[in-house]
XYZ file of C-alpha atoms in Angstrom:
656
model
C 38.931 -7.152 -37.389
C 37.730 -3.551 -37.245
C 37.893 -2.324 -33.647
C 34.444 -0.779 -34.089
C 32.926 -4.069 -35.229
C 31.418 -5.060 -31.857
C 30.195 -1.579 -30.901
C 28.491 -1.234 -34.317
C 27.001 -4.712 -34.136
C 25.662 -4.017 -30.632
C 24.082 -0.762 -31.822
C 22.497 -2.499 -34.806
C 21.154 -5.236 -32.541
C 19.422 -2.671 -30.336
C 17.939 -0.966 -33.404
C 16.732 -4.258 -34.882
C 15.089 -5.207 -31.584
C 13.690 -1.731 -30.991
C 10.169 -3.075 -30.435
C 11.380 -4.757 -27.249
C 14.242 -2.392 -26.354
C 12.424 0.954 -26.534
C 9.938 0.028 -23.735
C 12.874 -1.363 -21.716
C 14.861 1.832 -22.251
C 11.870 3.989 -21.306
C 11.369 1.867 -18.207
C 15.018 2.287 -17.179
C 14.774 6.052 -17.670
C 11.472 6.175 -15.760
C 12.766 4.210 -12.763
C 15.963 6.325 -12.673
C 13.875 9.516 -12.700
C 11.742 8.189 -9.843
C 14.674 6.966 -7.766
C 16.651 10.184 -8.207
C 13.651 12.245 -7.156
C 12.995 10.142 -4.068
C 16.657 10.591 -3.073
C 16.332 14.281 -3.867
C 13.346 14.663 -1.525
C 15.248 12.920 1.290
C 18.081 15.456 1.252
C 16.713 18.593 -0.427
C 17.122 21.754 1.635
C 13.635 23.039 0.687
C 12.090 20.741 3.302
C 14.486 21.834 6.006
C 12.327 24.658 7.315
C 9.314 22.440 7.964
C 8.650 21.887 11.627
C 8.123 18.177 11.062
C 10.593 17.673 8.224
C 12.199 14.708 10.035
C 9.026 12.612 9.678
C 8.606 13.642 6.062
C 12.221 12.858 5.190
C 11.904 9.484 6.901
C 8.856 8.664 4.755
C 10.744 9.726 1.631
C 13.659 7.524 2.721
C 11.307 4.539 3.011
C 9.969 5.421 -0.428
C 13.543 5.525 -1.772
C 14.232 2.046 -0.420
C 10.980 0.696 -1.906
C 11.668 2.274 -5.310
C 15.274 1.003 -5.242
C 14.324 -2.595 -4.405
C 11.451 -2.581 -6.863
C 13.689 -1.148 -9.615
C 16.158 -3.985 -9.121
C 13.577 -6.770 -9.456
C 11.606 -4.988 -12.156
C 14.601 -4.344 -14.417
C 15.829 -7.881 -13.781
C 12.425 -9.201 -14.888
C 12.341 -7.146 -18.077
C 15.971 -7.976 -18.856
C 15.165 -11.686 -18.449
C 12.416 -11.309 -21.024
C 14.768 -9.587 -23.450
C 17.532 -12.166 -23.147
C 15.025 -14.967 -23.586
C 13.703 -13.389 -26.785
C 17.224 -12.971 -28.131
C 18.652 -16.399 -27.346
C 17.832 -17.608 -30.841
C 19.801 -14.680 -32.293
C 22.830 -15.420 -30.119
C 22.570 -19.112 -30.963
C 22.727 -18.200 -34.647
C 25.828 -16.056 -34.030
C 27.419 -19.009 -32.259
C 26.630 -21.475 -35.048
C 28.011 -19.050 -37.629
C 31.365 -19.142 -35.838
C 31.245 -16.370 -33.306
C 32.660 -17.508 -29.963
C 30.725 -16.955 -26.773
C 33.315 -14.465 -25.512
C 32.618 -12.405 -28.621
C 28.885 -12.584 -27.907
C 29.768 -11.420 -24.394
C 31.538 -8.403 -25.919
C 28.415 -7.558 -27.908
C 26.357 -7.809 -24.718
C 28.851 -5.563 -22.937
C 28.519 -2.842 -25.569
C 24.720 -3.195 -25.628
C 24.621 -2.833 -21.849
C 26.943 0.191 -22.036
C 24.705 1.898 -24.591
C 21.568 1.199 -22.566
C 23.259 2.236 -19.297
C 24.695 5.494 -20.634
C 21.483 6.532 -22.412
C 19.340 5.561 -19.401
C 21.526 7.227 -16.769
C 22.036 10.475 -18.701
C 18.378 10.742 -19.746
C 17.084 9.573 -16.378
C 19.216 11.910 -14.300
C 18.521 14.885 -16.584
C 14.819 14.074 -16.488
C 15.009 13.674 -12.718
C 16.732 17.044 -12.308
C 14.171 18.750 -14.541
C 11.251 17.206 -12.628
C 12.746 17.491 -9.145
C 11.625 21.035 -8.429
C 8.167 20.290 -9.822
C 7.817 17.265 -7.550
C 9.078 19.230 -4.544
C 6.441 21.887 -5.282
C 3.775 19.174 -5.571
C 4.837 17.722 -2.228
C 4.806 21.150 -0.556
C 1.381 21.801 -2.075
C 0.028 18.498 -0.728
C 1.288 19.147 2.781
C -0.050 22.743 2.672
C 3.283 24.525 2.975
C 4.459 27.631 1.170
C 6.578 27.207 -1.921
C 10.317 27.806 -1.486
C 12.295 29.416 -4.289
C 15.644 28.084 -5.423
C 17.075 25.137 -7.330
C 19.283 22.363 -6.041
C 21.056 19.283 -7.401
C 22.104 17.224 -4.362
C 25.365 15.375 -5.029
C 24.348 12.472 -2.795
C 21.197 11.868 -4.887
C 23.301 11.813 -8.064
C 25.875 9.425 -6.611
C 23.259 7.080 -5.111
C 21.371 6.901 -8.427
C 24.502 6.217 -10.474
C 25.753 3.547 -8.041
C 22.421 1.712 -7.776
C 21.580 1.581 -11.461
C 25.176 0.840 -12.512
C 24.997 -2.141 -10.144
C 21.649 -3.233 -11.629
C 22.967 -3.000 -15.210
C 26.137 -4.868 -14.215
C 24.078 -7.604 -12.542
C 21.897 -7.961 -15.634
C 24.987 -8.119 -17.871
C 26.506 -10.904 -15.754
C 23.179 -12.760 -15.845
C 22.965 -12.436 -19.657
C 26.554 -13.575 -20.189
C 26.005 -16.599 -17.949
C 22.782 -17.462 -19.786
C 24.663 -17.619 -23.086
C 27.860 -19.134 -21.686
C 26.060 -22.006 -19.921
C 23.801 -22.876 -22.874
C 24.632 -25.078 -25.835
C 24.087 -23.607 -29.311
C 21.041 -25.809 -29.904
C 19.578 -24.737 -26.564
C 20.075 -21.114 -27.532
C 18.277 -21.667 -30.819
C 15.323 -23.211 -28.974
C 15.539 -20.862 -26.010
C 12.467 -18.854 -26.960
C 10.352 -21.942 -27.415
C 10.963 -23.693 -24.125
C 7.334 -23.312 -23.122
C 5.938 -25.212 -26.120
C 5.549 -28.422 -24.085
C 1.983 -28.837 -22.891
C 1.875 -28.394 -19.113
C 0.220 -31.023 -16.962
C -2.721 -30.343 -14.732
C -1.265 -30.025 -11.233
C -4.071 -30.684 -8.803
C -1.787 -30.577 -5.731
C -0.605 -27.078 -6.660
C -4.192 -26.067 -7.352
C -5.225 -27.229 -3.871
C -2.287 -25.358 -2.291
C -3.418 -22.260 -4.150
C -7.025 -22.606 -3.004
C -6.021 -23.287 0.611
C -3.497 -20.398 0.704
C -5.989 -17.994 -0.781
C -8.652 -19.214 1.663
C -6.320 -18.643 4.636
C -5.405 -15.177 3.374
C -9.059 -14.214 2.905
C -10.009 -15.695 6.297
C -7.295 -13.691 8.094
C -8.373 -10.527 6.310
C -12.019 -11.017 7.227
C -11.427 -11.929 10.877
C -9.344 -8.874 11.828
C -11.662 -7.431 14.452
C -9.412 -4.698 15.829
C -6.796 -2.317 14.404
C -3.994 -3.924 16.423
C -4.974 -7.397 15.235
C -5.245 -6.041 11.696
C -1.567 -5.014 11.667
C -0.476 -8.520 12.616
C -2.870 -10.278 10.262
C -2.534 -8.031 7.237
C 1.034 -8.907 6.313
C 0.495 -12.617 6.940
C -2.665 -12.465 4.823
C -0.745 -10.693 2.044
C 1.847 -13.475 1.951
C -0.835 -16.188 1.746
C -2.753 -14.292 -0.951
C 0.417 -13.855 -3.035
C 1.202 -17.571 -2.704
C -2.404 -18.519 -3.487
C -2.560 -16.190 -6.480
C 0.629 -17.580 -7.986
C -0.385 -21.207 -7.514
C -3.899 -20.676 -8.821
C -2.764 -18.783 -11.891
C -0.107 -21.381 -12.685
C -2.046 -24.527 -11.880
C -5.668 -23.392 -11.739
C -5.595 -21.606 -15.092
C -4.284 -24.726 -16.819
C -6.988 -26.793 -15.183
C -9.558 -24.237 -16.351
C -8.305 -24.225 -19.934
C -8.237 -28.011 -20.073
C -11.776 -28.040 -18.722
C -12.758 -25.677 -21.524
C -11.061 -28.018 -23.994
C -13.156 -30.901 -22.715
C -16.307 -28.851 -23.288
C -16.989 -29.837 -26.886
C -19.651 -27.182 -27.534
C -17.291 -24.417 -26.436
C -13.998 -25.748 -27.742
C -14.988 -26.705 -31.288
C -15.590 -23.152 -32.435
C -12.983 -21.514 -34.647
C -11.954 -18.702 -32.307
C -12.210 -20.770 -29.101
C -10.289 -23.665 -30.621
C -7.287 -21.516 -31.532
C -7.205 -19.408 -28.386
C -7.680 -22.253 -25.889
C -5.206 -24.604 -27.531
C -2.649 -21.782 -27.875
C -2.972 -20.676 -24.281
C -2.567 -24.179 -22.879
C 0.831 -24.559 -24.544
C 2.342 -21.481 -22.973
C 0.319 -21.099 -19.789
C 3.333 -21.725 -17.608
C 4.961 -18.456 -18.709
C 1.659 -16.594 -18.994
C 0.529 -17.609 -15.543
C 3.568 -16.070 -13.858
C 3.052 -12.822 -15.747
C -0.699 -12.776 -15.067
C -0.132 -13.449 -11.351
C 2.350 -10.552 -11.204
C -0.117 -8.286 -12.998
C -2.844 -9.300 -10.525
C -0.641 -8.662 -7.462
C 0.594 -5.333 -8.825
C -2.954 -4.258 -9.709
C -4.102 -5.088 -6.172
C -1.161 -3.134 -4.737
C -1.937 -0.114 -6.930
C -5.622 -0.047 -5.961
C -5.000 -0.471 -2.210
C -2.063 1.967 -2.124
C -3.881 4.722 -3.996
C -7.277 4.284 -2.314
C -5.813 4.340 1.224
C -3.477 7.291 0.730
C -6.119 9.324 -1.103
C -8.669 8.579 1.645
C -6.216 9.598 4.375
C -5.391 12.843 2.619
C -8.961 13.780 1.695
C -10.220 12.822 5.154
C -7.764 14.923 7.175
C -10.592 16.989 8.694
C -12.352 13.783 9.782
C -9.094 12.497 11.232
C -8.593 15.681 13.210
C -12.118 15.532 14.657
C -11.574 11.879 15.644
C -8.243 12.694 17.245
C -9.506 15.940 18.804
C -13.164 15.712 19.841
C -12.722 19.307 21.069
C -10.652 22.060 19.422
C -8.545 22.592 22.527
C -7.838 19.829 25.048
C -6.053 19.943 28.375
C -5.063 16.893 30.411
C -3.694 17.087 33.941
C -3.407 14.992 37.070
C -6.551 15.488 39.098
C -6.686 17.388 42.364
C -9.212 19.958 43.527
C -6.508 22.612 43.603
C -5.331 21.835 40.035
C -8.898 21.790 38.718
C -9.660 25.143 40.257
C -6.479 26.744 38.908
C -6.891 25.272 35.422
C -10.501 26.436 35.152
C -9.474 29.957 36.166
C -6.518 30.058 33.755
C -8.631 28.863 30.811
C -11.360 31.387 31.594
C -8.764 34.148 31.857
C -7.079 33.192 28.541
C -10.340 32.947 26.587
C -11.452 36.298 27.983
C -8.181 37.916 26.885
C -8.529 36.341 23.431
C -12.115 37.610 23.275
C -13.484 34.191 22.294
C -16.212 32.133 23.898
C -15.907 28.473 24.844
C -18.465 26.034 23.440
C -19.201 22.371 24.044
C -17.199 22.491 27.249
C -16.411 19.014 28.576
C -14.762 18.542 31.971
C -14.454 15.354 33.926
C -12.062 13.223 35.922
C -11.489 9.606 35.070
C -9.114 6.698 35.269
C -8.404 4.194 32.514
C -7.401 0.538 32.586
C -6.184 -1.469 29.605
C -7.560 -4.944 30.297
C -7.980 -8.378 28.811
C -11.681 -9.117 28.505
C -13.325 -12.534 28.589
C -17.086 -12.118 28.477
C -17.880 -9.973 31.488
C -14.543 -10.620 33.262
C -11.665 -8.152 33.087
C -8.007 -8.495 34.070
C -5.392 -5.797 33.747
C -3.148 -6.268 30.737
C 0.293 -7.521 31.676
C 2.652 -4.628 30.916
C 5.280 -7.053 29.624
C 2.809 -8.859 27.409
C 2.624 -7.979 23.717
C -0.610 -9.879 23.199
C -3.231 -7.732 21.538
C -5.998 -10.307 21.820
C -9.214 -9.364 23.690
C -7.912 -5.907 24.551
C -10.535 -3.768 26.236
C -10.240 -0.255 27.576
C -12.207 0.633 30.738
C -12.745 4.319 31.571
C -14.192 4.911 35.015
C -15.785 8.165 36.162
C -18.120 9.135 38.961
C -21.861 9.774 38.756
C -21.277 13.418 39.708
C -19.280 14.025 36.523
C -21.791 11.981 34.503
C -24.778 13.960 35.809
C -23.013 17.251 35.079
C -21.978 16.174 31.561
C -25.323 14.686 30.595
C -27.595 16.937 32.601
C -29.053 13.944 34.432
C -29.886 13.210 38.064
C -28.756 9.592 38.330
C -28.268 8.171 41.817
C -26.339 4.911 42.056
C -26.053 2.585 44.998
C -22.651 1.268 46.037
C -21.629 -1.465 43.563
C -24.032 -0.265 40.866
C -22.754 1.085 37.534
C -23.941 2.519 34.249
C -22.126 1.225 31.178
C -21.727 2.849 27.795
C -19.967 0.654 25.244
C -18.229 2.629 22.493
C -16.945 -0.566 20.919
C -17.288 -4.243 21.866
C -19.782 -5.917 24.178
C -20.226 -6.858 27.845
C -22.408 -9.914 28.303
C -24.671 -10.267 31.331
C -25.516 -7.797 34.076
C -22.452 -8.239 36.288
C -18.866 -7.126 35.613
C -16.077 -9.075 37.265
C -12.986 -6.888 37.726
C -10.473 -9.422 38.976
C -12.808 -10.561 41.755
C -14.494 -7.227 42.350
C -18.062 -7.400 41.059
C -20.107 -4.463 39.842
C -23.797 -4.727 38.956
C -24.797 -3.127 35.696
C -27.865 -1.051 36.423
C -28.249 0.176 32.871
C -26.491 -0.076 29.539
C -26.536 3.405 28.008
C -27.371 4.008 24.357
C -25.460 7.274 24.133
C -22.846 9.186 26.049
C -22.128 12.801 25.153
C -18.477 13.109 26.090
C -15.027 13.127 24.564
C -13.661 9.860 23.276
C -10.275 8.593 24.291
C -7.386 8.241 21.842
C -7.423 4.471 22.310
C -11.175 4.088 21.930
C -10.968 3.360 18.196
C -8.051 0.940 18.601
C -9.654 -1.556 20.960
C -12.961 -2.387 22.648
C -13.901 0.500 24.869
C -16.371 0.826 27.768
C -17.255 3.854 29.888
C -18.195 2.852 33.451
C -20.086 5.298 35.646
C -19.704 4.445 39.363
C -21.295 5.912 42.453
C -18.188 7.452 44.030
C -14.434 7.866 44.121
C -14.343 5.107 46.763
C -15.587 2.574 44.180
C -12.907 3.725 41.749
C -10.330 3.151 44.491
C -11.650 -0.383 45.106
C -11.593 -1.127 41.385
C -8.020 0.102 41.151
C -7.038 -1.973 44.157
C -8.445 -5.206 42.675
C -7.204 -4.679 39.144
C -3.742 -3.360 39.982
C -3.269 -5.176 43.303
C -2.244 -1.894 44.897
C -4.052 -0.261 47.810
C -2.661 3.220 47.143
C -5.244 5.679 45.898
C -5.169 6.005 42.089
C -4.317 9.198 40.306
C -7.210 10.414 38.176
C -6.820 12.306 34.933
C -8.586 15.633 34.621
C -9.803 16.365 31.086
C -10.856 19.846 30.025
C -11.908 20.203 26.388
C -13.802 22.928 24.542
C -14.520 24.284 21.059
C -13.957 27.859 19.938
C -15.531 29.676 17.000
C -12.568 31.582 15.639
C -10.011 31.413 12.855
C -7.064 29.036 12.778
C -4.359 31.491 13.880
C -6.469 32.766 16.804
C -7.065 29.203 17.989
C -3.350 28.447 17.844
C -2.578 31.670 19.748
C -5.194 30.810 22.391
C -3.717 27.341 22.896
C -0.247 28.873 23.210
C -1.538 31.414 25.704
C -3.145 28.697 27.867
C 0.034 26.632 27.682
C 2.117 29.614 28.778
C -0.212 30.371 31.701
C -0.110 26.757 32.863
C 3.677 26.714 32.716
C 3.877 29.922 34.741
C 1.502 28.442 37.336
C 3.815 25.423 37.518
C 1.024 22.943 36.752
C 1.919 19.630 35.161
C -0.540 19.534 32.256
C -0.579 19.064 28.512
C -2.376 21.397 26.088
C -3.246 20.306 22.572
C -4.996 22.092 19.770
C -6.422 20.620 16.587
C -5.238 23.582 14.517
C -1.745 23.464 16.021
C -1.373 19.815 15.050
C -3.038 20.218 11.660
C 0.369 20.959 10.158
C 1.695 17.652 11.469
C -1.302 15.777 10.050
C -0.904 17.350 6.627
C 2.836 16.630 6.697
C 2.200 12.983 7.563
C -0.783 12.259 5.321
C 0.358 14.579 2.524
C 3.674 12.717 2.537
C 1.865 9.375 2.471
C -0.383 10.594 -0.347
C 2.669 11.692 -2.320
C 4.318 8.313 -1.746
C 1.089 6.572 -2.749
C 0.989 8.457 -6.054
C 4.677 7.836 -6.660
C 4.611 4.128 -5.894
C 1.252 3.751 -7.644
C 2.772 5.184 -10.847
C 5.729 2.833 -10.471
C 3.437 -0.192 -10.089
C 1.274 0.922 -13.020
C 4.397 1.302 -15.151
C 5.435 -2.225 -14.173
C 1.955 -3.555 -14.967
C 1.932 -1.909 -18.383
C 5.363 -3.259 -19.268
C 4.591 -6.801 -18.122
C 1.383 -6.766 -20.160
C 3.187 -5.328 -23.177
C 5.979 -7.906 -23.077
C 3.491 -10.673 -22.495
C 1.579 -9.642 -25.605
C 4.780 -9.407 -27.672
C 5.904 -12.834 -26.480
C 2.471 -14.227 -27.255
C 2.514 -12.595 -30.648
C 5.848 -14.086 -31.685
C 4.864 -17.492 -30.327
C 1.544 -17.427 -32.198
C 2.879 -15.997 -35.451
C 3.852 -19.301 -37.023
C 0.658 -20.940 -35.833
C -1.539 -18.281 -37.411
C 0.424 -18.393 -40.666
C -0.406 -22.076 -40.858
C -4.044 -21.348 -40.099
C -4.132 -18.746 -42.892
C -2.644 -21.281 -45.302
C -5.391 -23.785 -44.479
C -8.057 -21.218 -45.268
C -8.645 -19.141 -42.138
C -9.561 -15.517 -42.943
C -8.030 -12.419 -41.315
C -11.407 -11.677 -39.740
C -11.486 -15.107 -38.144
C -7.920 -14.620 -36.906
C -8.858 -11.284 -35.355
C -11.863 -12.842 -33.639
C -9.627 -15.594 -32.344
C -7.146 -13.030 -30.999
C -9.919 -11.130 -29.247
C -11.268 -14.314 -27.711
C -7.806 -15.357 -26.484
C -6.856 -11.997 -25.069
C -10.225 -11.351 -23.447
C -10.228 -14.792 -21.834
C -7.030 -14.181 -19.874
C -6.369 -10.448 -20.037
C -9.103 -9.346 -17.669
C -8.632 -12.267 -15.294
C -5.922 -10.434 -13.270
C -8.096 -7.323 -13.012
C -11.161 -9.261 -11.864
C -9.052 -11.241 -9.386
C -7.415 -8.095 -8.023
C -10.838 -6.516 -7.438
C -11.838 -9.672 -5.523
C -8.610 -9.377 -3.460
C -9.407 -5.719 -2.708
C -12.949 -6.632 -1.669
C -11.679 -9.233 0.812
C -8.961 -6.841 2.065
C -11.480 -4.051 2.669
C -12.207 -4.950 6.301
C -8.605 -5.416 7.412
C -7.509 -2.222 5.652
C -10.392 -0.326 7.248
C -9.254 -1.503 10.677
C -5.680 -0.436 9.933
C -6.804 2.993 8.752
C -8.439 3.610 12.127
C -4.948 3.569 13.637
C -4.430 6.732 11.600
C -7.756 8.036 13.002
C -9.605 7.459 9.720
C -12.863 5.898 10.885
C -14.989 7.146 7.994
C -15.623 3.814 6.254
C -17.931 5.380 3.659
C -15.164 7.741 2.572
C -12.712 4.871 2.146
C -15.325 2.799 0.268
C -15.995 5.727 -2.074
C -12.342 6.253 -2.956
C -11.718 2.518 -3.290
C -14.559 2.350 -5.821
C -13.279 5.401 -7.701
C -9.727 4.033 -7.757
C -10.971 0.727 -9.197
C -12.946 2.549 -11.906
C -10.004 4.772 -12.894
C -7.560 1.861 -12.826
C -9.923 -0.316 -14.904
C -10.194 2.532 -17.428
C -6.409 2.625 -17.875
C -6.322 -1.159 -17.910
C -8.756 -1.214 -20.853
C -6.592 1.344 -22.692
C -3.567 -0.885 -22.140
C -5.564 -3.836 -23.444
C -6.568 -1.940 -26.583
C -2.997 -0.857 -27.362
C -1.284 -4.157 -26.623
C -3.919 -6.227 -28.420
C -3.236 -4.096 -31.506
C 0.514 -4.799 -31.200
C -0.196 -8.495 -30.820
C -2.387 -8.496 -33.931
C 0.279 -6.709 -35.987
C 2.836 -9.351 -35.033
C 0.725 -12.395 -35.790
C -0.758 -10.996 -38.995
């Protein structure tokens, strides 16, 4: 036998199956390009000069892991489709006398061709795009472009090792599929799903219950901390529910349509419904995957875009004043700090605006109605968390320009988030009478205020604060108050950063233990963090979209080949091409947009829990997130319709 027989046969097989292999090849090349570039961004020297490059590299490393894991499962899925479509061909080889070890040789050469073409094209494409992607990342995080070109060896080696392992795994899987099957099973391999599936009511109920639990958890997340815990559990239940409902619920729906005589006994409905019932088992898995991927794309893109676009909002939430100083309170420290700030602003020739100065003490408590207990420091429970910030009426009157006079045991309460029922607060046995619940409070918010319930308590004197501390903490020693000094300045970014540095230097020289923060100084960190997340969102979003497109494409091809014989019979019994086309449209429309509609419903139910989670990143602008969620859905639906148009055309060509 010619030694080139198997290599030539393998090459011819790939050419003959080009309709299925070209998308697979393009997918391999695309995933290799993406993985190489993620590895490249983890190690590239261009990011080395960034002040916060460690955080950015860590995010890219997480992205690399996600892309790597996803590539493995995604290429396994597409390879499974290919081997299933080709079982009949291998069965024919076997019947004609070719032994299974010879078929294995053909598979080996096919895998070698695909691997070599994919790795060379993917790595070359990755190298060509790497600098462009690095420039995009630097642009997103607002850093200057760095000249130079680099091909990190570690990125090359990691890419080759990972994808060689994936191709080897797929080859072993394919060989086992053929080796463990009898020739007759191979010949019927592509038609396994022809048996009509039964209506599985138990699975349908599991799907409904799982989806209900997932939605309930998503809707009942009433704080950012609770949202973190509930979100991932909700995601698991929604994935389970989606899979069960698509597999069992869709069959129940189609059989219900079949029982509806007025609907079913129409030419296009008759063909599409009966055809879909016979292969719904395979379709349902694909449709569920499309739905889950679509949901992931919409949530990933909408959140990362919102975080990036809303950086200015995030900064204002994090920094209610441009420059903030926090120090341990004492009259001496307050006097020195005030003098040093005044001196620094005078030297910088800028004026302070919206000056906010007050002393306070905070307690993280567990709230039950109007009762508060200090949170156990060893407890990780996030339930009923409530932040209490206590300050005296002197500070309140100065901040608000009021002349309030409180009796001992009387308080004013401003609730930033949450609720205190009744007119009496019980602080572990120490009762305070609420004289008034304030509608507004013009002062800086605390970092934790958006993470949990938050109440500002104005008391008559420092003595009441001491009593509160004593009851809540069980310690009679006088508490240490925090002195906050915040102010805005009307100047450019560099001048603000210089002023903050000047104040920090003066404080250090005066040997005062205090922290100085500036919104402009930390802006770089915010852009690095959220720009990196935005970049990852785009990257992973593209990966998910690519997966969605391929799953839809393969699903349509599989449907087309399965329906081809059926439509030929229908043409022979007198059905026109126009009627066939109408039937195709009815079939595709019935199921094609179901994943998209379901994913939009998932996104709608996830909106609250995602909003709570975004507040951890200081994004509290719900309208902004709603806007970009809506825009993302519209753009994604637009591409989805394009995919539908293209794949429906492919399907029609196959069946006709």
